[in-house]
Coordinates of C-alpha atoms and ligand atoms in Angstrom, one line a residue:
M11 CA 118.6 91.7 100.3
G12 CA 115.7 94.0 99.6
A13 CA 115.2 97.7 99.7
G14 CA 111.8 97.9 101.5
P15 CA 111.4 99.4 104.9
A16 CA 113.2 96.5 106.6
G17 CA 116.3 96.4 104.4
L18 CA 116.7 100.2 104.2
M19 CA 116.2 100.8 107.9
L20 CA 118.6 98.0 108.8
S21 CA 121.3 99.4 106.5
H22 CA 120.8 102.9 107.9
L23 CA 121.0 101.6 111.6
L24 CA 124.2 99.7 110.7
H25 CA 125.7 102.8 109.1
L26 CA 125.0 104.8 112.2
Q27 CA 127.0 102.2 114.1
G28 CA 129.9 102.4 111.6
I29 CA 129.1 99.0 110.1
E30 CA 129.5 98.5 106.4
S31 CA 126.6 97.0 104.4
I32 CA 125.5 96.6 100.8
V33 CA 121.8 96.7 99.8
I34 CA 120.5 94.9 96.7
E35 CA 117.0 95.3 95.3
T36 CA 115.4 93.5 92.3
R37 CA 113.0 96.4 91.5
S38 CA 113.9 99.9 90.2
R39 CA 114.2 102.9 92.5
D40 CA 111.2 104.5 90.9
Y41 CA 109.1 101.4 91.6
V42 CA 110.0 101.0 95.3
E43 CA 109.5 104.8 95.8
H44 CA 106.0 104.8 94.4
R45 CA 104.7 101.4 95.7
V46 CA 101.6 102.3 97.8
R47 CA 101.2 100.1 100.8
A48 CA 101.0 100.9 104.5
G49 CA 100.4 104.4 105.8
V50 CA 100.3 104.3 109.6
L51 CA 103.4 104.8 111.7
E52 CA 103.4 103.8 115.3
Q53 CA 104.7 106.4 117.8
P54 CA 108.0 104.4 118.4
T55 CA 108.6 104.3 114.6
V56 CA 108.0 108.1 114.4
D57 CA 110.4 108.6 117.4
L58 CA 113.0 106.4 115.6
M59 CA 112.8 108.4 112.4
H60 CA 113.6 111.5 114.4
E61 CA 116.4 109.8 116.5
I62 CA 118.1 108.7 113.3
G63 CA 117.9 112.2 111.7
L64 CA 115.3 111.4 109.1
G65 CA 112.2 113.1 110.7
K66 CA 112.2 116.4 108.9
R67 CA 109.8 115.6 106.1
L68 CA 107.8 113.4 108.4
A69 CA 107.3 116.3 110.8
A70 CA 106.3 118.6 108.0
E71 CA 104.0 116.3 106.0
G72 CA 102.9 113.5 108.4
L73 CA 99.4 113.8 109.9
T74 CA 99.4 113.2 113.6
H75 CA 96.2 111.5 114.8
E76 CA 95.5 111.3 118.5
G77 CA 92.7 108.8 118.1
I78 CA 90.5 106.7 115.7
A79 CA 86.8 106.2 115.4
L80 CA 85.1 102.8 115.7
R81 CA 81.8 103.0 113.9
F82 CA 79.0 100.5 114.4
R83 CA 75.2 100.5 114.6
G84 CA 75.4 103.8 112.8
H85 CA 77.3 105.7 115.4
S86 CA 81.0 106.7 116.0
H87 CA 82.9 106.0 119.1
R88 CA 86.3 107.7 119.5
I89 CA 89.3 105.8 121.0
D90 CA 91.3 108.7 122.4
F91 CA 95.0 107.6 122.1
A92 CA 96.3 110.8 123.6
D93 CA 94.2 110.5 126.7
L94 CA 94.6 106.7 127.1
T95 CA 98.3 106.3 126.4
G96 CA 99.8 109.8 126.0
S97 CA 100.9 108.8 122.5
A98 CA 99.6 109.1 118.9
I99 CA 100.0 107.6 115.4
T100 CA 101.2 109.4 112.3
V101 CA 99.8 109.0 108.8
Y102 CA 102.8 109.0 106.5
G103 CA 102.9 106.7 103.5
Q104 CA 105.3 103.7 103.5
Q105 CA 106.7 105.0 100.2
E106 CA 107.6 108.3 101.9
V107 CA 109.6 106.4 104.6
V108 CA 111.3 104.5 101.8
K109 CA 112.1 107.7 99.9
D110 CA 113.7 109.3 103.1
L111 CA 115.8 106.2 103.7
I112 CA 117.0 105.9 100.1
A113 CA 117.9 109.6 100.0
A114 CA 119.9 109.3 103.2
R115 CA 121.8 106.3 101.9
L116 CA 122.6 107.8 98.5
E117 CA 123.5 111.1 100.1
A118 CA 126.0 109.3 102.3
G119 CA 127.5 107.6 99.2
L120 CA 126.6 104.1 100.4
P121 CA 126.1 101.1 98.1
L122 CA 122.5 100.5 97.0
H123 CA 121.9 98.5 93.9
F124 CA 118.5 98.5 92.1
D125 CA 117.4 96.3 89.3
V126 CA 119.6 93.3 90.3
E127 CA 118.7 89.9 88.9
Q128 CA 119.3 86.2 89.6
V129 CA 119.8 86.7 93.4
T130 CA 120.9 83.7 95.5
A131 CA 122.3 83.3 99.0
T132 CA 124.8 80.4 99.6
D133 CA 127.2 79.2 102.3
I134 CA 124.9 80.5 104.9
D135 CA 126.1 77.8 107.4
S136 CA 129.6 79.1 107.1
S137 CA 131.0 82.2 108.8
R138 CA 131.4 83.8 105.3
P139 CA 128.0 83.5 103.6
R140 CA 127.7 84.7 100.0
V141 CA 125.2 86.5 97.9
Q142 CA 125.3 86.1 94.1
F143 CA 123.4 88.5 91.8
S144 CA 123.8 90.2 88.5
V145 CA 123.7 93.9 87.6
D146 CA 123.4 94.9 83.9
G147 CA 124.2 91.3 82.9
T148 CA 127.4 91.2 85.0
A149 CA 127.6 88.5 87.7
Q150 CA 128.7 89.6 91.1
T151 CA 129.5 87.8 94.4
L152 CA 129.4 89.3 97.8
E153 CA 131.0 87.7 100.8
A154 CA 129.8 88.9 104.2
D155 CA 129.6 88.2 107.9
V156 CA 125.8 88.3 107.8
V157 CA 123.1 88.1 105.2
A158 CA 119.8 89.9 106.0
G159 CA 116.8 88.5 104.1
C160 CA 114.7 91.7 103.9
D161 CA 113.2 90.6 100.6
G162 CA 109.5 90.5 101.5
F163 CA 107.0 87.7 101.5
H164 CA 107.8 86.5 97.9
G165 CA 111.6 86.8 98.2
V166 CA 114.1 84.0 97.9
C167 CA 115.6 84.1 101.4
R168 CA 112.9 82.3 103.3
T169 CA 112.8 79.6 100.6
T170 CA 116.6 79.2 101.0
I171 CA 116.3 78.1 104.6
E172 CA 112.8 76.6 104.6
K173 CA 113.9 73.2 105.7
A174 CA 115.0 74.7 109.0
L175 CA 111.6 76.5 109.5
T176 CA 108.2 75.8 110.8
F177 CA 105.3 77.9 109.3
F178 CA 102.3 79.1 111.3
E179 CA 99.6 80.3 109.0
H180 CA 95.9 81.5 108.9
T181 CA 94.1 82.6 105.8
Y182 CA 91.0 84.8 106.4
P183 CA 87.7 84.2 104.4
F184 CA 87.8 87.7 103.0
A185 CA 90.0 90.3 101.3
W186 CA 90.3 94.2 101.2
L187 CA 89.3 96.1 98.1
G188 CA 91.5 99.3 98.5
I189 CA 91.2 102.6 96.6
L190 CA 93.2 105.8 96.4
A191 CA 91.0 108.8 95.5
R192 CA 91.5 112.5 95.0
T193 CA 89.3 113.8 97.7
H194 CA 89.6 115.6 101.0
P195 CA 89.3 113.2 103.9
S196 CA 85.8 113.1 105.2
S197 CA 87.0 112.7 108.7
K198 CA 90.0 114.1 110.6
E199 CA 90.9 110.6 111.9
L200 CA 90.7 107.1 110.6
V201 CA 87.3 105.5 110.7
Y202 CA 86.9 101.7 111.2
A203 CA 83.4 100.7 110.4
S204 CA 81.7 97.4 111.3
H205 CA 78.5 97.2 109.2
D206 CA 76.2 94.3 108.5
N207 CA 77.4 94.5 104.9
G208 CA 81.0 94.1 106.0
F209 CA 84.0 96.2 107.2
A210 CA 85.0 99.5 105.7
L211 CA 88.0 101.8 106.6
H212 CA 88.2 105.5 105.8
S213 CA 91.8 106.7 105.9
M214 CA 94.0 109.3 104.1
R215 CA 97.4 109.8 102.6
G216 CA 97.3 113.6 102.9
P217 CA 94.9 116.6 102.7
D218 CA 93.9 115.8 99.1
V219 CA 94.1 112.0 98.9
T220 CA 92.1 109.3 100.7
R221 CA 92.8 105.6 101.1
Q222 CA 89.7 103.6 101.7
Y223 CA 88.9 99.9 102.0
L224 CA 86.0 97.6 101.7
Q225 CA 85.8 94.0 103.0
V226 CA 85.1 91.7 100.0
A227 CA 85.3 88.0 99.2
P228 CA 88.9 86.6 98.9
D229 CA 88.3 85.7 95.2
E230 CA 86.6 89.0 94.4
D231 CA 86.7 90.1 90.8
I232 CA 87.7 93.8 90.8
D233 CA 85.8 94.3 87.5
R234 CA 82.6 93.8 89.4
W235 CA 83.4 97.0 91.3
P236 CA 83.0 100.0 89.0
D237 CA 83.7 103.3 90.8
E238 CA 80.0 104.1 91.5
R239 CA 79.5 100.8 93.3
I240 CA 82.6 101.4 95.5
W241 CA 81.3 104.9 96.5
Q242 CA 77.8 103.6 97.1
E243 CA 79.1 100.8 99.3
L244 CA 81.5 103.0 101.2
G245 CA 78.7 105.4 101.8
T246 CA 76.5 102.7 103.2
R247 CA 79.1 101.1 105.5
L248 CA 80.6 104.4 106.7
H249 CA 77.2 106.1 107.3
D250 CA 76.6 107.4 110.8
G251 CA 73.7 109.3 112.3
D252 CA 76.0 112.1 113.4
G253 CA 76.4 114.0 110.2
F254 CA 79.3 112.2 108.5
E255 CA 79.4 113.0 104.8
L256 CA 81.5 110.9 102.5
E257 CA 83.5 113.1 99.9
I258 CA 83.5 111.5 96.5
G259 CA 86.2 112.0 93.9
E260 CA 88.4 110.5 91.2
I261 CA 89.6 107.0 92.0
F262 CA 93.1 106.7 90.6
D263 CA 94.2 103.3 92.0
K264 CA 92.3 100.2 93.1
G265 CA 93.2 96.6 94.0
V266 CA 92.2 93.6 96.0
T267 CA 94.6 92.4 98.8
P268 CA 94.2 89.0 100.5
M269 CA 94.3 88.8 104.3
R270 CA 96.6 86.4 105.9
S271 CA 98.5 85.8 109.1
F272 CA 101.9 84.1 108.7
V273 CA 104.9 83.5 110.9
A274 CA 108.1 81.5 110.1
E275 CA 110.1 80.2 113.1
P276 CA 112.9 80.5 113.7
M277 CA 113.6 83.8 111.8
Q278 CA 117.2 82.7 111.1
S279 CA 119.4 79.8 110.0
G280 CA 123.2 79.9 110.0
R281 CA 124.2 83.5 109.1
L282 CA 121.0 84.3 107.2
F283 CA 118.4 86.3 109.1
L284 CA 114.8 87.0 108.0
V285 CA 113.6 90.5 108.6
G286 CA 110.0 91.9 108.1
D287 CA 107.6 90.4 105.7
A288 CA 110.1 87.7 104.7
A289 CA 109.4 86.2 108.1
H290 CA 105.9 87.3 108.9
I291 CA 102.6 88.7 107.6
V292 CA 99.8 90.3 109.5
P293 CA 96.3 91.3 108.2
P294 CA 96.4 95.1 107.7
T295 CA 93.6 95.8 110.2
G296 CA 96.0 96.6 113.0
A297 CA 98.4 98.7 110.8
K298 CA 101.3 96.7 112.0
G299 CA 103.2 95.3 108.9
M300 CA 105.7 98.1 108.2
N301 CA 106.1 98.9 111.9
L302 CA 107.0 95.3 112.6
A303 CA 109.5 95.2 109.7
I304 CA 111.2 98.2 111.2
A305 CA 111.2 96.7 114.7
D306 CA 112.9 93.5 113.4
A307 CA 115.6 95.8 111.7
C308 CA 116.2 97.4 115.1
V309 CA 116.8 94.1 116.8
L310 CA 119.1 92.8 114.1
S311 CA 121.1 96.0 113.9
H312 CA 121.7 95.7 117.6
A313 CA 122.7 92.0 117.3
I314 CA 125.1 92.8 114.4
G315 CA 126.5 95.7 116.3
A316 CA 127.3 93.4 119.3
F317 CA 128.8 90.8 117.0
C318 CA 131.1 93.4 115.3
A319 CA 132.1 94.9 118.7
T320 CA 132.8 91.6 120.5
G321 CA 133.1 88.9 117.9
S322 CA 130.5 86.9 119.9
D323 CA 127.5 85.3 118.2
E324 CA 125.4 85.6 121.4
Q325 CA 123.1 88.4 120.3
L326 CA 122.8 87.0 116.8
D327 CA 121.7 83.7 118.3
E328 CA 119.0 85.6 120.3
Y329 CA 117.6 87.4 117.3
T330 CA 114.6 85.2 116.8
A331 CA 113.7 85.2 120.5
N332 CA 114.1 88.9 120.7
C333 CA 111.8 89.5 117.7
L334 CA 109.1 86.9 118.2
R335 CA 107.6 88.4 121.4
R336 CA 106.7 91.5 119.4
V337 CA 105.8 89.6 116.3
W338 CA 103.2 87.4 118.1
R339 CA 101.8 90.4 120.0
A340 CA 101.2 92.1 116.6
E341 CA 99.8 88.9 115.2
Q342 CA 97.4 88.6 118.1
F343 CA 96.4 92.3 117.9
S344 CA 95.9 92.2 114.1
A345 CA 93.8 89.0 114.3
F346 CA 91.8 90.6 117.2
M347 CA 91.1 93.8 115.2
T348 CA 90.2 91.7 112.1
A349 CA 87.7 89.5 114.1
L350 CA 86.3 92.6 115.9
L351 CA 85.4 94.5 112.7
H352 CA 84.8 92.1 109.8
R353 CA 81.5 90.6 108.9
P354 CA 81.6 87.0 110.2
Q355 CA 81.7 84.2 107.6
D356 CA 78.2 83.3 106.4
Q357 CA 76.9 86.3 108.4
D358 CA 76.3 84.1 111.4
P359 CA 73.9 86.1 113.6
F360 CA 75.2 84.7 116.8
E361 CA 78.8 85.7 115.9
R362 CA 77.5 89.2 114.9
R363 CA 75.9 89.7 118.3
L364 CA 79.1 88.7 120.1
Q365 CA 81.0 91.1 117.9
L366 CA 78.7 94.0 118.7
A367 CA 78.9 93.1 122.4
H368 CA 82.7 93.3 122.1
L369 CA 82.6 96.6 120.2
D370 CA 80.3 98.0 123.0
Y371 CA 82.8 96.9 125.6
V372 CA 85.8 98.3 123.8
T373 CA 84.1 101.7 123.4
S374 CA 82.6 101.9 127.0
S375 CA 85.3 100.4 129.2
R376 CA 88.4 102.5 129.8
A377 CA 90.4 99.4 130.5
A378 CA 89.4 97.7 127.2
A379 CA 89.9 100.9 125.2
M380 CA 93.3 101.4 126.8
S381 CA 94.4 97.9 125.8
L382 CA 93.4 98.6 122.2
A383 CA 95.1 102.0 122.2
E384 CA 98.3 100.7 123.7
N385 CA 98.6 98.1 121.0
Y386 CA 97.6 100.4 118.2
V387 CA 100.1 103.2 119.0
G388 CA 102.9 100.6 119.4
L389 CA 105.1 99.1 122.0
P390 CA 108.6 100.5 122.7
L391 CA 111.3 99.5 120.1
V392 CA 114.6 97.8 120.9
T393 CA 117.1 100.2 119.4
P394 CA 120.9 99.7 119.5
W395 CA 121.2 102.8 121.7
A396 CA 118.5 101.5 124.1
F397 CA 120.7 98.5 124.7
N398 CA 123.9 100.5 124.9
G399 CA 122.4 103.1 127.2
Ligands
LIG409 C1 99.5 95.2 98.6 C2 99.9 95.4 100.0 C3 99.2 96.4 100.7 C4 99.6 96.6 102.1 N1 98.9 97.5 102.8 C5 99.2 97.7 104.1 C6 98.4 98.6 104.9 O1 97.5 99.2 104.4 N2 98.8 98.8 106.2 C7 99.9 98.1 106.7 O2 100.2 98.3 107.9 N3 100.6 97.2 106.0 C8 100.3 97.0 104.7 N4 101.0 96.2 104.0 C9 102.1 95.5 104.6 C10 103.4 96.4 104.6 O3 103.5 97.1 103.4 C11 104.6 95.4 104.7 O4 104.5 94.8 106.0 C12 106.0 96.1 104.6 O5 106.2 96.5 103.2 C13 107.1 95.2 105.0 O6 108.3 95.7 104.7 P1 109.5 94.7 104.2 O7 110.7 95.7 104.0 O8 109.7 93.6 105.1 O9 109.1 94.1 102.8 P2 108.8 94.8 101.4 O10 108.2 96.2 101.6 O11 108.0 93.8 100.7 O12 110.2 94.9 100.8 C14 110.9 93.8 100.2 C15 111.8 94.3 99.1 O13 112.6 93.2 98.6 C16 112.6 93.2 97.2 N5 113.0 91.9 96.8 C17 112.2 90.8 96.6 N6 112.9 89.7 96.2 C18 114.2 90.1 96.2 C19 115.4 89.5 96.0 N7 115.5 88.2 95.6 N8 116.6 90.2 96.1 C20 116.6 91.5 96.4 N9 115.4 92.2 96.7 C21 114.3 91.5 96.6 C22 111.2 93.7 96.8 O14 111.2 94.2 95.5 C23 110.9 94.7 97.9 O15 111.4 96.0 97.5 C24 100.7 95.9 102.7 C25 101.4 95.0 101.9 C26 101.0 94.7 100.6 C27 101.8 93.7 99.8

């Protein structure tokens, strides 16, 4: 259930193992292919896209970055991923990953239903769970071995099994005001700036489009941010004494996104399995959300593969445990990056001094930089073929 990165990747990995699946999605194809969200692929996600035969456009259009800049006290400090880890990240929009996966599924003639309505999952404690939905006003029922709840944070799957779950949650006292602008990137790599006014991120979606963010209050009214104010504040927070010049252009999209950390445990009940944002949310500072959704899909595809091959539930039972180690690692890293870079609540000067001391450490100690780099470029994925040798 759901044709975001989690649902589409899972169905593709199942297809590669010869396992039948049906994907249903409440939105239109056009909507999911143009929804602008994440844009950073970890190295293991990039490798996976190539391994499953979907890396062609990614190789041509993705921007490989071998480092990021941490900017504070008006100076930039590069974290060199290539030197520290031998890996890199790739800037490639989530909607492009979604387009590649949808194209592959439709090309293979596999079922993918958009614009479905009235979706429910029932009988999940039986060995034949069911999914009911309607397409074009006609009610349908699917009977399956397994239902994968890949329906995002606001989907119905987590609610269906909420009595079996415990929620762990943290809401941050700020949000991100994000823009898309028609400008050349002002820097070859992502810039994470920690300024006394608050955090700013300079990133890009291609050679002609930038994606930039400002830390704002959680209840910020976007109407208080005309374009000139956004550019002025980005200029202030991103300023460095080393010649950085912010390119200004037409802003064609802007919005405020709240920041939260959330994990539902376990990520399963009966034969319903939660995958991606349906089970967990990270603040975007660590660029982990989409990568984590894809990592869950890898683990579940392996478990379903083992179930289909042997009839044993053993790997399905292990699904939560096999996901949670990575999930909590990403939660910790995302919370760490958020605390490291955002203006502390009430601008507490003591907290600010501690933050600057930590930034000094991360940018001067190879050991500290390596830890940040290792987490940022991503830990190895558990793919079905890694298990099967
Ligand atoms: C506004 C926003 C901005 C973000 N920005 C960043 C970022 O800058 N960097 C970053 O790393 N991460 C970001 N993220 C997080 C990242 O986009 C998500 O982690 C990622 O989309 C998770 O993929 P998913 O497939 O689990 O869920 P989703 O992408 O949410 O996909 C779930 C799909 O299920 C569909 N659906 C919902 N209900 C049902 C139902 N009942 N039946 C069938 N289908 C259903 C939805 O329409 C959707 O297509 C952002 C998220 C949001 C919401």
